[in-house]
PDB file of C-alpha atoms in Angstrom:
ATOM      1  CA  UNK A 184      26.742  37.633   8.841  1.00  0.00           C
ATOM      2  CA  UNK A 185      24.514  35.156   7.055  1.00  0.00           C
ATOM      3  CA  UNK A 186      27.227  32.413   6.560  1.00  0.00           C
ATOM      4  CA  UNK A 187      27.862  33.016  10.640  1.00  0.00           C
ATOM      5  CA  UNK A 188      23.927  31.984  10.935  1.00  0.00           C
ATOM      6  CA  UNK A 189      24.260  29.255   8.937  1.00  0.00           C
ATOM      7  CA  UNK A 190      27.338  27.844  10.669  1.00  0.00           C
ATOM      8  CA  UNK A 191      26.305  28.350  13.772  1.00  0.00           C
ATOM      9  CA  UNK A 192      22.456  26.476  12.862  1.00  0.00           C
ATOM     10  CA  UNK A 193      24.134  23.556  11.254  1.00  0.00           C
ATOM     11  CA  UNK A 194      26.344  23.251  14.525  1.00  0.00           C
ATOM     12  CA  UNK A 195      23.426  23.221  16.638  1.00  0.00           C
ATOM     13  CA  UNK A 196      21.319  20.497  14.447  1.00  0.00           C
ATOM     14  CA  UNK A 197      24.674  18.420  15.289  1.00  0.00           C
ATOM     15  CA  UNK A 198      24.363  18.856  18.248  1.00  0.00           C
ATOM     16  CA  UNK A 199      20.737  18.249  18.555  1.00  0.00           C
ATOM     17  CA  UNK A 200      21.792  15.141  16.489  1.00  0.00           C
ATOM     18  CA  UNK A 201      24.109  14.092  19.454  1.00  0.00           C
ATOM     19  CA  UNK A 202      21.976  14.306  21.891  1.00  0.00           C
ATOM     20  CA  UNK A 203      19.360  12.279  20.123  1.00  0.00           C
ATOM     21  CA  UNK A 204      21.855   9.656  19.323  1.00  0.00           C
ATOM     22  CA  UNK A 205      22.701   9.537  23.326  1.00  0.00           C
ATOM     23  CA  UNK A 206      18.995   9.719  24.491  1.00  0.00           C
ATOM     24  CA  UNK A 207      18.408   6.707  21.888  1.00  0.00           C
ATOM     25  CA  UNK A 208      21.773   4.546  22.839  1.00  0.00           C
ATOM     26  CA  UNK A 209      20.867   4.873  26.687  1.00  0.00           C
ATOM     27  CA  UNK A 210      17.474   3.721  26.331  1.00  0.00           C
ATOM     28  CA  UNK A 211      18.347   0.922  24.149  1.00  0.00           C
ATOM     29  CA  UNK A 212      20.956  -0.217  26.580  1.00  0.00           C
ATOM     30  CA  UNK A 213      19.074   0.168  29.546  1.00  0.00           C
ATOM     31  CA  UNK A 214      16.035  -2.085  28.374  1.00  0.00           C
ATOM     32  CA  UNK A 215      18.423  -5.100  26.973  1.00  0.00           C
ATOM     33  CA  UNK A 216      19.800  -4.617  30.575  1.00  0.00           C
ATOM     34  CA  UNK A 217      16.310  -4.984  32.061  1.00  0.00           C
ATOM     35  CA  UNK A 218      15.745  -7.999  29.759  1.00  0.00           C
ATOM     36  CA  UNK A 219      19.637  -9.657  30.238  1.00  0.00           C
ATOM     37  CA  UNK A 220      18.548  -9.234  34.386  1.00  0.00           C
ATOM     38  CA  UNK A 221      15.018 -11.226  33.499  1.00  0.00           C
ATOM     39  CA  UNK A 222      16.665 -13.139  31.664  1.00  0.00           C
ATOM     40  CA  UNK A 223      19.260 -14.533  34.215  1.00  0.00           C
ATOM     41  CA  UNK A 224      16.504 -14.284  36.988  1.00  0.00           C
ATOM     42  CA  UNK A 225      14.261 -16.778  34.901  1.00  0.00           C
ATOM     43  CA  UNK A 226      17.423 -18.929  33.648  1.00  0.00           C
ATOM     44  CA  UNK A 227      17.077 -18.389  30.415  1.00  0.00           C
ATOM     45  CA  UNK A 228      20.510 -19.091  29.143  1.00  0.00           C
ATOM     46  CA  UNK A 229      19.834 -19.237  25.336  1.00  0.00           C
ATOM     47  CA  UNK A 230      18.285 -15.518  25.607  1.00  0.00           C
ATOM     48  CA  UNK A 231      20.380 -14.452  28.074  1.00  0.00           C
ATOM     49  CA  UNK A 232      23.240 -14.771  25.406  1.00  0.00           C
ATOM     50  CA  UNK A 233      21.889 -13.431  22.612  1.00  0.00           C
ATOM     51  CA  UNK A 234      20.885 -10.340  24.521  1.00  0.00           C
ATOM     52  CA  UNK A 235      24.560  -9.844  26.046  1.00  0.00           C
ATOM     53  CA  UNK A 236      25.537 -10.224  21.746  1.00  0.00           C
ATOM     54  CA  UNK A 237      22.990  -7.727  21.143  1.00  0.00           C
ATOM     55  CA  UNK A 238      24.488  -5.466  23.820  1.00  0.00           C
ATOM     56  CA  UNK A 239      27.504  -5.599  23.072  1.00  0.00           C
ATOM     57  CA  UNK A 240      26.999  -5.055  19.399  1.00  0.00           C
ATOM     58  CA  UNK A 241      25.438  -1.724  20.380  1.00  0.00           C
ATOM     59  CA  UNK A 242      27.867  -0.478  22.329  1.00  0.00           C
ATOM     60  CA  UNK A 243      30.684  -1.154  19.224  1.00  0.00           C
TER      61      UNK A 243
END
């Protein structure tokens, strides 16, 4: 029964893992989208591009 417990805990710090690694991956995307849309609002092209790079390097 005690290898059951310990299976089952280290599935549910993966899990908890997961979900972390979500939560983190949404917020980062949604504030380089805030800061691509300020970016193109202001016409800042040079930032603008490296913030699309940065974006898309996140989501590979």
């Amino acid at each position: 029964m005690d290898k059951m417990k310990e299976t089952y805990e280290a599935m549910l710090g993966l899990v908890a893992e997961l979900v972390l690694d979500e939560a983190v991956l949404k917020f980062q995307t949604e504030k380089l989208n805030s800061a691509i849309d300020k970016a193109l609002a202001s016409g800042d092209e040079d930032t603008f591009y490296r913030l699309v790079k940065q974006l898309n390097e996140l989501k590979h």
